[in-house]
Short mmCIF file of C-alpha atoms and ligand atoms in Angstrom, two decimals:
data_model
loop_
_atom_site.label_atom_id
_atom_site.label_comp_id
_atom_site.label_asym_id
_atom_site.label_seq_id
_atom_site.Cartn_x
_atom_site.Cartn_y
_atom_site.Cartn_z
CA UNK A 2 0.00 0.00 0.00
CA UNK A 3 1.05 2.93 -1.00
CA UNK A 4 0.92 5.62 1.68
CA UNK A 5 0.93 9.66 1.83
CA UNK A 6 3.24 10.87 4.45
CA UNK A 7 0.46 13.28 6.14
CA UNK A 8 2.37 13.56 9.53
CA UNK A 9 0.15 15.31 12.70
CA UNK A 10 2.17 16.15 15.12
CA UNK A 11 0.94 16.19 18.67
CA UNK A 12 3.59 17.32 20.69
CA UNK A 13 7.55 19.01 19.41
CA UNK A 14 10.44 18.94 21.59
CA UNK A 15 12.60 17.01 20.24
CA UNK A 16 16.10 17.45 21.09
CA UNK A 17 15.55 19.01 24.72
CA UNK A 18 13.19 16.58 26.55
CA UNK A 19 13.88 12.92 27.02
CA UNK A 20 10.02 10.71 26.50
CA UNK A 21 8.46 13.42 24.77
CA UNK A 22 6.20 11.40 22.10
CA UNK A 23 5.79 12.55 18.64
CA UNK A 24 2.85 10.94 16.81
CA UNK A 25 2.15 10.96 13.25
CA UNK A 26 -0.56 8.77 11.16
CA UNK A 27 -1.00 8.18 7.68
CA UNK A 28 -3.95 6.64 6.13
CA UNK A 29 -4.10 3.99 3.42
CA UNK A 30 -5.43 4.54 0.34
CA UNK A 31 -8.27 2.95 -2.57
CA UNK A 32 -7.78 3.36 -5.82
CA UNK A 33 -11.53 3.75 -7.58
CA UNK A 34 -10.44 4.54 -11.18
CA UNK A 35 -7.74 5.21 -14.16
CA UNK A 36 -5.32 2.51 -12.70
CA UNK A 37 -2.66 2.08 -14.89
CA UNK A 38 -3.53 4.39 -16.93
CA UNK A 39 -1.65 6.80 -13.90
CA UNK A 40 1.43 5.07 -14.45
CA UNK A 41 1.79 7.35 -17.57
CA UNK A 42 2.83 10.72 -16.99
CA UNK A 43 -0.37 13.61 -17.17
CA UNK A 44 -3.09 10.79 -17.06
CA UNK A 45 -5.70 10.86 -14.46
CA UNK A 46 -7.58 8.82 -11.59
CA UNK A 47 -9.23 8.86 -8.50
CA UNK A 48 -8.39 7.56 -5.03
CA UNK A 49 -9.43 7.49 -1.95
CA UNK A 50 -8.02 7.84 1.54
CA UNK A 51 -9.16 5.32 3.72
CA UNK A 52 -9.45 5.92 7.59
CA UNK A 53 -6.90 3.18 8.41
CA UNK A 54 -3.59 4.24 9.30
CA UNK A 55 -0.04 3.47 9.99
CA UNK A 56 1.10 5.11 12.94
CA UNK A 57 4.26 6.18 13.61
CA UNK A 58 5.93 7.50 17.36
CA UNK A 59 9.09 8.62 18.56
CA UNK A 60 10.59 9.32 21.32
CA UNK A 61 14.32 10.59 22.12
CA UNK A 62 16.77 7.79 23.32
CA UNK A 63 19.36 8.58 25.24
CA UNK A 64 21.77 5.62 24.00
CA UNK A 65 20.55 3.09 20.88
CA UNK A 66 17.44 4.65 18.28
CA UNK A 67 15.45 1.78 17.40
CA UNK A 68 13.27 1.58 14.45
CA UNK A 69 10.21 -0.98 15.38
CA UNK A 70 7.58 -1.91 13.64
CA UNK A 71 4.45 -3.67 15.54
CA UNK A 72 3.84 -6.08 12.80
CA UNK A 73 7.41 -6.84 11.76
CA UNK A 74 9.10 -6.71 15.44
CA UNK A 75 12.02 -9.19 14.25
CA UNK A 76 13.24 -6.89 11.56
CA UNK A 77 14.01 -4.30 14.26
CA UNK A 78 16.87 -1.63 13.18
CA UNK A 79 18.97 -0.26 15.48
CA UNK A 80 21.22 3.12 15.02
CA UNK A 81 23.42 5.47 16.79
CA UNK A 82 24.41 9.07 16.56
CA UNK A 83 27.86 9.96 15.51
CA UNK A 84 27.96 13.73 14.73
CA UNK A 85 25.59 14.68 12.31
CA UNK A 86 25.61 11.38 11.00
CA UNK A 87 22.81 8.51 11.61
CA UNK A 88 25.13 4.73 11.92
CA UNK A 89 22.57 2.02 11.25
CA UNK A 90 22.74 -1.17 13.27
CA UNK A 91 21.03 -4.23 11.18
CA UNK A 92 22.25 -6.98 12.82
CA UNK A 93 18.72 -7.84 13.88
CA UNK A 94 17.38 -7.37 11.15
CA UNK A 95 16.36 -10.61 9.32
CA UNK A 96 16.49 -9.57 5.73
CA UNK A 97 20.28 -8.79 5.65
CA UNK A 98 20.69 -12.12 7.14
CA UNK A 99 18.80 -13.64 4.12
CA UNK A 100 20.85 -11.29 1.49
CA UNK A 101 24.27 -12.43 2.99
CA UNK A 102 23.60 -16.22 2.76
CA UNK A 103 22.31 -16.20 -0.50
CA UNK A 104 25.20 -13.66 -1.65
CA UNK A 105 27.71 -16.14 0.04
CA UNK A 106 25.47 -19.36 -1.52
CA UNK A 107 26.19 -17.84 -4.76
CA UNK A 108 29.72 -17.26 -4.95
CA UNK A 109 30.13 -20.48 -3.76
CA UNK A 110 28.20 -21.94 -6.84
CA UNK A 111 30.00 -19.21 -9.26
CA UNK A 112 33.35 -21.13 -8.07
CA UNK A 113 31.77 -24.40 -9.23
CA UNK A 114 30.94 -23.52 -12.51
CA UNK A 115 27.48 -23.16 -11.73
CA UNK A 116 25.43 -20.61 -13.76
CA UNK A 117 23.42 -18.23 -12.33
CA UNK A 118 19.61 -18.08 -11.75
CA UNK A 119 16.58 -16.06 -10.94
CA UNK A 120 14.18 -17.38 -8.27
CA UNK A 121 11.84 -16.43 -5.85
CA UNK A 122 12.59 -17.05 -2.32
CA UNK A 123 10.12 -17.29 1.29
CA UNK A 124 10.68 -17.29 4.23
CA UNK A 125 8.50 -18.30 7.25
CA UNK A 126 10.01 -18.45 10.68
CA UNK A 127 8.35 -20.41 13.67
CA UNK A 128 11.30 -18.90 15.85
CA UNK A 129 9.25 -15.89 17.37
CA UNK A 130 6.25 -15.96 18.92
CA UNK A 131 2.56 -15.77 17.38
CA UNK A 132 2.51 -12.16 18.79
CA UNK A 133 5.43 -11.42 16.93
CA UNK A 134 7.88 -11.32 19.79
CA UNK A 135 11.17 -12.62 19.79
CA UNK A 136 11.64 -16.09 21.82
CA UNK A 137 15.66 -15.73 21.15
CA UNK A 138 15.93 -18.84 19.85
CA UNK A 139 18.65 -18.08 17.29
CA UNK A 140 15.77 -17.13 14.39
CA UNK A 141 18.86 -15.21 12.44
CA UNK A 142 21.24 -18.14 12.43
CA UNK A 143 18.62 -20.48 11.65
CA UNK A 144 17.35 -18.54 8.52
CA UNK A 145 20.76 -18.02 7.85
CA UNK A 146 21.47 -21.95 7.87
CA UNK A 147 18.64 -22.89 5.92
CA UNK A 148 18.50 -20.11 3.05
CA UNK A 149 21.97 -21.40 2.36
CA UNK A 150 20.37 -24.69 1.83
CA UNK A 151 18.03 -24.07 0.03
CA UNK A 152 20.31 -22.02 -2.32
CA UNK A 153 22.91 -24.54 -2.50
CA UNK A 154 19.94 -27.42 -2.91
CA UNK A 155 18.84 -25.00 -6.19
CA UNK A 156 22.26 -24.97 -7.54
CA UNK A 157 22.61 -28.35 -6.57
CA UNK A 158 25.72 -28.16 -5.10
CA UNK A 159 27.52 -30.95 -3.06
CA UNK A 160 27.06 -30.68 0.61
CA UNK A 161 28.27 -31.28 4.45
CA UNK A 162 27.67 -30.38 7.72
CA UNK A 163 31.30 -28.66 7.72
CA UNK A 164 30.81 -27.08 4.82
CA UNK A 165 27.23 -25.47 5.55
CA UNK A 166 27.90 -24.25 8.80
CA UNK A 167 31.48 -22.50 7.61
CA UNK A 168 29.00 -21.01 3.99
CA UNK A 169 26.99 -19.87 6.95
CA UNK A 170 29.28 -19.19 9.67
CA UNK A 171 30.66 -16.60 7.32
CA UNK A 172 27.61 -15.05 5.71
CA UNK A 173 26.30 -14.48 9.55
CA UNK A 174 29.64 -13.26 10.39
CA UNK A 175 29.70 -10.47 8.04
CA UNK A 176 26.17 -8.86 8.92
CA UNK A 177 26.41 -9.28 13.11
CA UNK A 178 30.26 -9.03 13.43
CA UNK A 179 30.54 -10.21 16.39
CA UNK A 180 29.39 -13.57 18.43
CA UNK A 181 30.87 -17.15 18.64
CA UNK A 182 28.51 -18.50 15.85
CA UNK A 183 27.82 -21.47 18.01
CA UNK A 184 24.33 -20.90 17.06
CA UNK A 185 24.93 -21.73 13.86
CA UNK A 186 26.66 -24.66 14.35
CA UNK A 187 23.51 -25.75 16.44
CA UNK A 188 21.64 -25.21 13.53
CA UNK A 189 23.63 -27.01 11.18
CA UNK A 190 24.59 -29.98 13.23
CA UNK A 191 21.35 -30.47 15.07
CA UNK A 192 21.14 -32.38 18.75
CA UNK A 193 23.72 -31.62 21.02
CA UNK A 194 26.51 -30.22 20.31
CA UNK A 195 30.04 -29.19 22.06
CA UNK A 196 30.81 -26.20 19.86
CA UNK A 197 34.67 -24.34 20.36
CA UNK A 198 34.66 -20.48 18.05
CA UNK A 199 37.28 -20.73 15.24
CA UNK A 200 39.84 -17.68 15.05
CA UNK A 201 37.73 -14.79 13.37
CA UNK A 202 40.64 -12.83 12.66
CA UNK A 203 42.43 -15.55 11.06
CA UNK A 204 38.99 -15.86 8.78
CA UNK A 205 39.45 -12.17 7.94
CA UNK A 206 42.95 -12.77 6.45
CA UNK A 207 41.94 -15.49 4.59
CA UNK A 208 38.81 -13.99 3.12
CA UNK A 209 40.97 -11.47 1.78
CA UNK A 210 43.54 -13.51 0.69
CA UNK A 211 42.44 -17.00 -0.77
CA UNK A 212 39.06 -17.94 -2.73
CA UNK A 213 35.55 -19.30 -0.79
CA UNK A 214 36.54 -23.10 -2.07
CA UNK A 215 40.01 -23.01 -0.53
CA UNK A 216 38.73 -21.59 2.49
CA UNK A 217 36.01 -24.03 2.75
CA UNK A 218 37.83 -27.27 2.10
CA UNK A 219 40.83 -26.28 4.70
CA UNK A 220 40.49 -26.89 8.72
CA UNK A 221 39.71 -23.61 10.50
CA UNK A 222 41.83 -22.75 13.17
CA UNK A 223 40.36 -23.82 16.74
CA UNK A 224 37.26 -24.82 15.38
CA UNK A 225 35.41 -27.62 17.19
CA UNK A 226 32.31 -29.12 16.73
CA UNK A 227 31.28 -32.56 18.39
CA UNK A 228 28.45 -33.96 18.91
CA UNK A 229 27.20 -35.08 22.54
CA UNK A 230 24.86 -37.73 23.70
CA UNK A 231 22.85 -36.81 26.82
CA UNK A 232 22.25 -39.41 29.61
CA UNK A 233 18.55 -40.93 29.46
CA UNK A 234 17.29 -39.33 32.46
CA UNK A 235 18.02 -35.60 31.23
CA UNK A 236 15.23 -33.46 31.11
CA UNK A 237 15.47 -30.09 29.05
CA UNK A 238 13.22 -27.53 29.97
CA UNK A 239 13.10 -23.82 28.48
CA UNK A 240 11.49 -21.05 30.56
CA UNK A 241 10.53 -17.91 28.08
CA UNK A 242 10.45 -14.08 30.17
CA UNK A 243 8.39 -12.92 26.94
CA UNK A 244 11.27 -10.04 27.50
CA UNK A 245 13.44 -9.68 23.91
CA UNK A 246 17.39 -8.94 24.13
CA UNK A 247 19.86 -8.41 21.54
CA UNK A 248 22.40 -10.60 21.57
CA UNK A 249 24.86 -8.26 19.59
CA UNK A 250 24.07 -5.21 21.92
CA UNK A 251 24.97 -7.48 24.94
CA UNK A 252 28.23 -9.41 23.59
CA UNK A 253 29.11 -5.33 22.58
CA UNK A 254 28.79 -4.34 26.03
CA UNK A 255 30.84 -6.73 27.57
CA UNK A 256 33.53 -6.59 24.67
CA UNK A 257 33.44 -2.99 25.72
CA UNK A 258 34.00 -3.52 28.96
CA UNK A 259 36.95 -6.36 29.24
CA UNK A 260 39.87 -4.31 28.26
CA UNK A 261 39.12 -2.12 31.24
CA UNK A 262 38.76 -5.45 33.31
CA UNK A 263 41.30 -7.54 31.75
CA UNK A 264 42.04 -9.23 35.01
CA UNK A 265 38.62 -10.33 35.92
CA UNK A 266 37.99 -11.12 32.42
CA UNK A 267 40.65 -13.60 31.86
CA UNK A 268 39.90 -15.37 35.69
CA UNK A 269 36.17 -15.60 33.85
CA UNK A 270 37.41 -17.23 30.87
CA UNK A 271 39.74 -19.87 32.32
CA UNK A 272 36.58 -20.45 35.04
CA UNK A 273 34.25 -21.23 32.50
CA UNK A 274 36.55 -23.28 30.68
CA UNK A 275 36.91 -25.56 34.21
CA UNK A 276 33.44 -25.06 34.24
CA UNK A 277 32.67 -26.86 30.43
CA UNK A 278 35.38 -29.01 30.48
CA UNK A 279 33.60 -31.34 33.78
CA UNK A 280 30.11 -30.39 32.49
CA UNK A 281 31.22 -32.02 29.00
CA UNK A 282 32.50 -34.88 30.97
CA UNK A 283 29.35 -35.75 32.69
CA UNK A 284 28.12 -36.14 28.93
CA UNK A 285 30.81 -38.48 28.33
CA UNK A 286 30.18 -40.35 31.55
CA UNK A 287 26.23 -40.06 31.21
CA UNK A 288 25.92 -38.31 34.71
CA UNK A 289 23.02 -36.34 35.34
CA UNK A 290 24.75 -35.25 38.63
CA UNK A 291 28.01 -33.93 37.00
CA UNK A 292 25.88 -32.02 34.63
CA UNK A 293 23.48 -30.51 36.96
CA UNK A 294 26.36 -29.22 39.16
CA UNK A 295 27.96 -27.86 36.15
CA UNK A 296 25.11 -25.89 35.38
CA UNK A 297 24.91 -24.55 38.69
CA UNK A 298 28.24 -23.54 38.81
CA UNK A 299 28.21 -21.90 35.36
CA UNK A 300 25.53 -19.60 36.21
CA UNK A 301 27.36 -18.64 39.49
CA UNK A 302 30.64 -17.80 36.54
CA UNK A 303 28.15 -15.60 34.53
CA UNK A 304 26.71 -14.25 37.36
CA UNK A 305 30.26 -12.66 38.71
CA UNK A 306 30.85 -11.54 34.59
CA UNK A 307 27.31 -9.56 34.88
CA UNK A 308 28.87 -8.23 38.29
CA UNK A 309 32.00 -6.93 36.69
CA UNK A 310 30.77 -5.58 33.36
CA UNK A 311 27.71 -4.18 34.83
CA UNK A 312 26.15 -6.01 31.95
CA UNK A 313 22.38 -7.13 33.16
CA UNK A 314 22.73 -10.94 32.19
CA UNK A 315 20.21 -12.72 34.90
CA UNK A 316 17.69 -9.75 34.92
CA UNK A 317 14.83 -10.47 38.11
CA UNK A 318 12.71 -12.19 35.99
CA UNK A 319 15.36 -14.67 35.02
CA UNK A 320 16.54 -14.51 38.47
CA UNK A 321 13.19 -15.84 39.51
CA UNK A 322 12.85 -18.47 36.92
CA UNK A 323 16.25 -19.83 38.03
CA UNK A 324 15.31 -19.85 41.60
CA UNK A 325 12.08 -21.41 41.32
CA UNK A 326 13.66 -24.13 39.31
CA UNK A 327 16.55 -24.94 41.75
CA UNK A 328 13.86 -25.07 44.65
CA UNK A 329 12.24 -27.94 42.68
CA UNK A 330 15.34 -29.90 42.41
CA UNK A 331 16.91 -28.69 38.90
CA UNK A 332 19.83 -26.66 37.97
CA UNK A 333 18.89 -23.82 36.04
CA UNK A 334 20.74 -20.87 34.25
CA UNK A 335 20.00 -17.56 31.49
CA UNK A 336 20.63 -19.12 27.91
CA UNK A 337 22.72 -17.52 25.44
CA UNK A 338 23.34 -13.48 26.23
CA UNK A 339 20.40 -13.63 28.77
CA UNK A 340 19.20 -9.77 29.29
CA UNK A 341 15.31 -11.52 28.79
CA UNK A 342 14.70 -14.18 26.41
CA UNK A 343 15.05 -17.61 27.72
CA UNK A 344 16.49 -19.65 30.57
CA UNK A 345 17.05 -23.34 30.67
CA UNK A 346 16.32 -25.74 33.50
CA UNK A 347 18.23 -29.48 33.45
CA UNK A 348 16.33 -32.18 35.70
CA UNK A 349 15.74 -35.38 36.01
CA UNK A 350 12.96 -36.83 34.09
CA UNK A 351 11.95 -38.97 37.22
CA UNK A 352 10.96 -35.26 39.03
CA UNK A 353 7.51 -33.92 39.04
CA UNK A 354 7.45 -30.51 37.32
CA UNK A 355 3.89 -29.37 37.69
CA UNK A 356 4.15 -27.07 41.16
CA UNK A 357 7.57 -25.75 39.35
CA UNK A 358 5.23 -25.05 36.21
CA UNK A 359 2.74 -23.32 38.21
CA UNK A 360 5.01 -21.20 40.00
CA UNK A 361 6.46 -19.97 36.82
CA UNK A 362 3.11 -19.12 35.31
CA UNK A 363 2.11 -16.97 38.56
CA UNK A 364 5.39 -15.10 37.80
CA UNK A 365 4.75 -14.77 33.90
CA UNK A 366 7.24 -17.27 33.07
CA UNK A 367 6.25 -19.54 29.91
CA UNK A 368 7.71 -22.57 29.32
CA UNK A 369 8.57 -23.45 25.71
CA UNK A 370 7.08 -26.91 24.49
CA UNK A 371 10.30 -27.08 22.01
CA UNK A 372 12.24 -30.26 21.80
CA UNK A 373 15.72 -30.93 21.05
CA UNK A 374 15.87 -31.89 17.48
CA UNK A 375 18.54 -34.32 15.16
CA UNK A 376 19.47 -33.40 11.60
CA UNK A 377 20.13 -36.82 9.62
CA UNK A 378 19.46 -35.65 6.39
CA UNK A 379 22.76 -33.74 5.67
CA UNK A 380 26.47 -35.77 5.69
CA UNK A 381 28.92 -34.90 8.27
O1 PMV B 424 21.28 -15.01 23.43
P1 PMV B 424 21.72 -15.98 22.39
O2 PMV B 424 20.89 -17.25 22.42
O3 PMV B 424 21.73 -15.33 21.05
O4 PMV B 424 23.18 -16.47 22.70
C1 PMV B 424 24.28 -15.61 22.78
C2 PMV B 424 25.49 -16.35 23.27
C3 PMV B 424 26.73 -15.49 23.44
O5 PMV B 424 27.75 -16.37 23.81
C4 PMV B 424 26.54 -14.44 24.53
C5 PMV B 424 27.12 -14.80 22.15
C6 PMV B 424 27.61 -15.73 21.07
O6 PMV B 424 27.58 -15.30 19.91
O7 PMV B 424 28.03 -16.85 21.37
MG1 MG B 425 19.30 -14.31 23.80
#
């Protein structure tokens, strides 16, 4: 729909106040004659403008703008001021995500002597919410996974796990810039996974130095991905705040803040890797225990990072979802960047979760029905 930018402005102060909301609507429109016709310069028609509108606000921000629309909440854009200048931000927004994989699908295929196509390509995400809200369950790494799939599927181009997730690991790479791209490799390799970040810098050099096919067909330095077998008894369960974070905003802040902390950083690193190294075991050994306690003491690690950085990782409402799990005999912890989005609760499948369900509910926690899912249909 095509829309006339009538703006009415209730209130003007931009620039002095902070919350002082702007408002502006603009209705739609119905054409009732001389379509087409209009398309040629000097001929005439007549329209009408309907009284439904798109309504726009804004309100000064002190830190990040946001651009947000109801309907399209995952496509967010976020920007900064620098100067005069407006510095857009679309790492969360979907699309670029989509353009980069296919962009990175293609010069793959170019380097196989593949010739190039049209086509038309959807997408449809089950990774947010009905309402539109973001779960955080890695929706940009997963439509970043499978639209270099499907591209790769249309060219029909050979295909493993190793080289899908580096084809994606690199188009993701290039639009957020940051992050481990572990969720990629969850989305590539499916079930469990112990996932170690390859050196990004060293990917740099080579992207500038060798072509996509070398790169792909060598090891990448310090990548690991293995996949892990959980012990029978393990129950996964994923408690939702209905609170979205960015996960680029977050991993910015604390990148921001280790070089002032570089002490307390590096005592956080070499405690988490303690920390994975006997959780990983009780995979290995199929101990429920080993795990649990791992869990418990990784969120205690993250806990002390959120302390240091004065980065809000286990915000009250994950605070309370945690707690309320470990009273009901679980171990429970923030997933991913935490800041909202999801926590995850590990228990034994012999406990009773339905008082632990209830109290989660009375304190707006949702849990997720999602279920850990194998990908067999791709080679290793
Ligand atoms: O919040 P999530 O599910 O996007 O996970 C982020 C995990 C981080 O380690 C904080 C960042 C990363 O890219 O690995
Ligand atoms: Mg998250």
């Amino acid at each position: 729909m095509l829309l006339k930018p009538v703006r009415e402005l209730k209130s003007y102060n931009l620039g002095k106040e902070l919350n002082v909301l702007i408002e502006a609507k603009a209705p739609g429109k119905l054409y009732i004659a001389g379509e087409y016709a209009v398309v040629e310069p000097g001929y005439p028609s007549i329209i009408v403008a309907l009284n439904q509108f798109v309504r726009v606000s804004i309100k000064e921000s002190s830190s990040y703008g946001k651009i947000v629309s109801q309907q399209y909440q995952e496509d967010s854009v976020f920007w900064r001021r620098q100067g005069d200048q407006m510095i857009l931000d679309n790492r969360d927004n979907t699309f670029n995500y989509i353009i980069s994989a296919i962009s990175l699908a293609e010069e793959y295929a170019q380097q196989l002597g593949k010739k190039m196509a049209v086509y038309d390509l959807f997408v449809n995400s089950e990774l947010d919410s009905p309402s539109g809200r973001k779960y955080g369950l890695g929706s940009s790494a997963a439509v970043t996974v499978a639209t270099i799939k499907a591209v790769c599927q249309f060219y029909e181009l050979p295909m493993t796990k190793a080289i899908l997730f580096k084809l994606a690991a690199i188009a993701h790479l290039s639009v957020q810039g940051n992050g481990s791209l572990g969720d990629i490799a969850a989305s590539v390799y499916g079930g469990w996974i112990e996932y170690r970040s390859f050196d990004r810098e060293w990917l740099q050099a080579a992207r500038n130095t060798a072509n996509l096919k070398t790169i792909l067909e060598q090891p990448w330095p310090l990548l690991k991905i293995r996949q892990l077998t959980p012990p029978d008894n393990l129950k996964l369960m994923i408690g939702w705040t209905g609170s979205p974070a960015s996960t680029s905003h977050l991993v910015d802040k604390v990148a921001y803040q280790k070089s002032t902390n570089e002490m307390n950083y590096q005592d956080f690193l070499d405690a988490s890797k303690q920390c994975l190294e006997k959780l990983i075991s009780g995979f290995e050994t199929q101990s429920l225990s080993l795990i649990q306690a791992g869990i418990k003491e990784n969120r205690t690690i993250l806990n002390n990072l959120a302390s240091f950085t004065k980065v809000a990782i286990e915000t009250p409402i994950l605070k309370k979802m945690c707690d309320i799990a470990v009273a009901h005999n679980a171990s429970a912890k923030t997933s991913g960047a935490g800041g909202g989005d999801c926590g995850i609760v590990i228990i034994s499948n012999k406990e009773d979760v339905s008082t632990l369900l209830t109290e989660w509910k009375s304190s707006g926690i949702t849990e997720l029905p999602m279920k850990v899912h194998e990908i067999n249909d791709i080679k290793a």
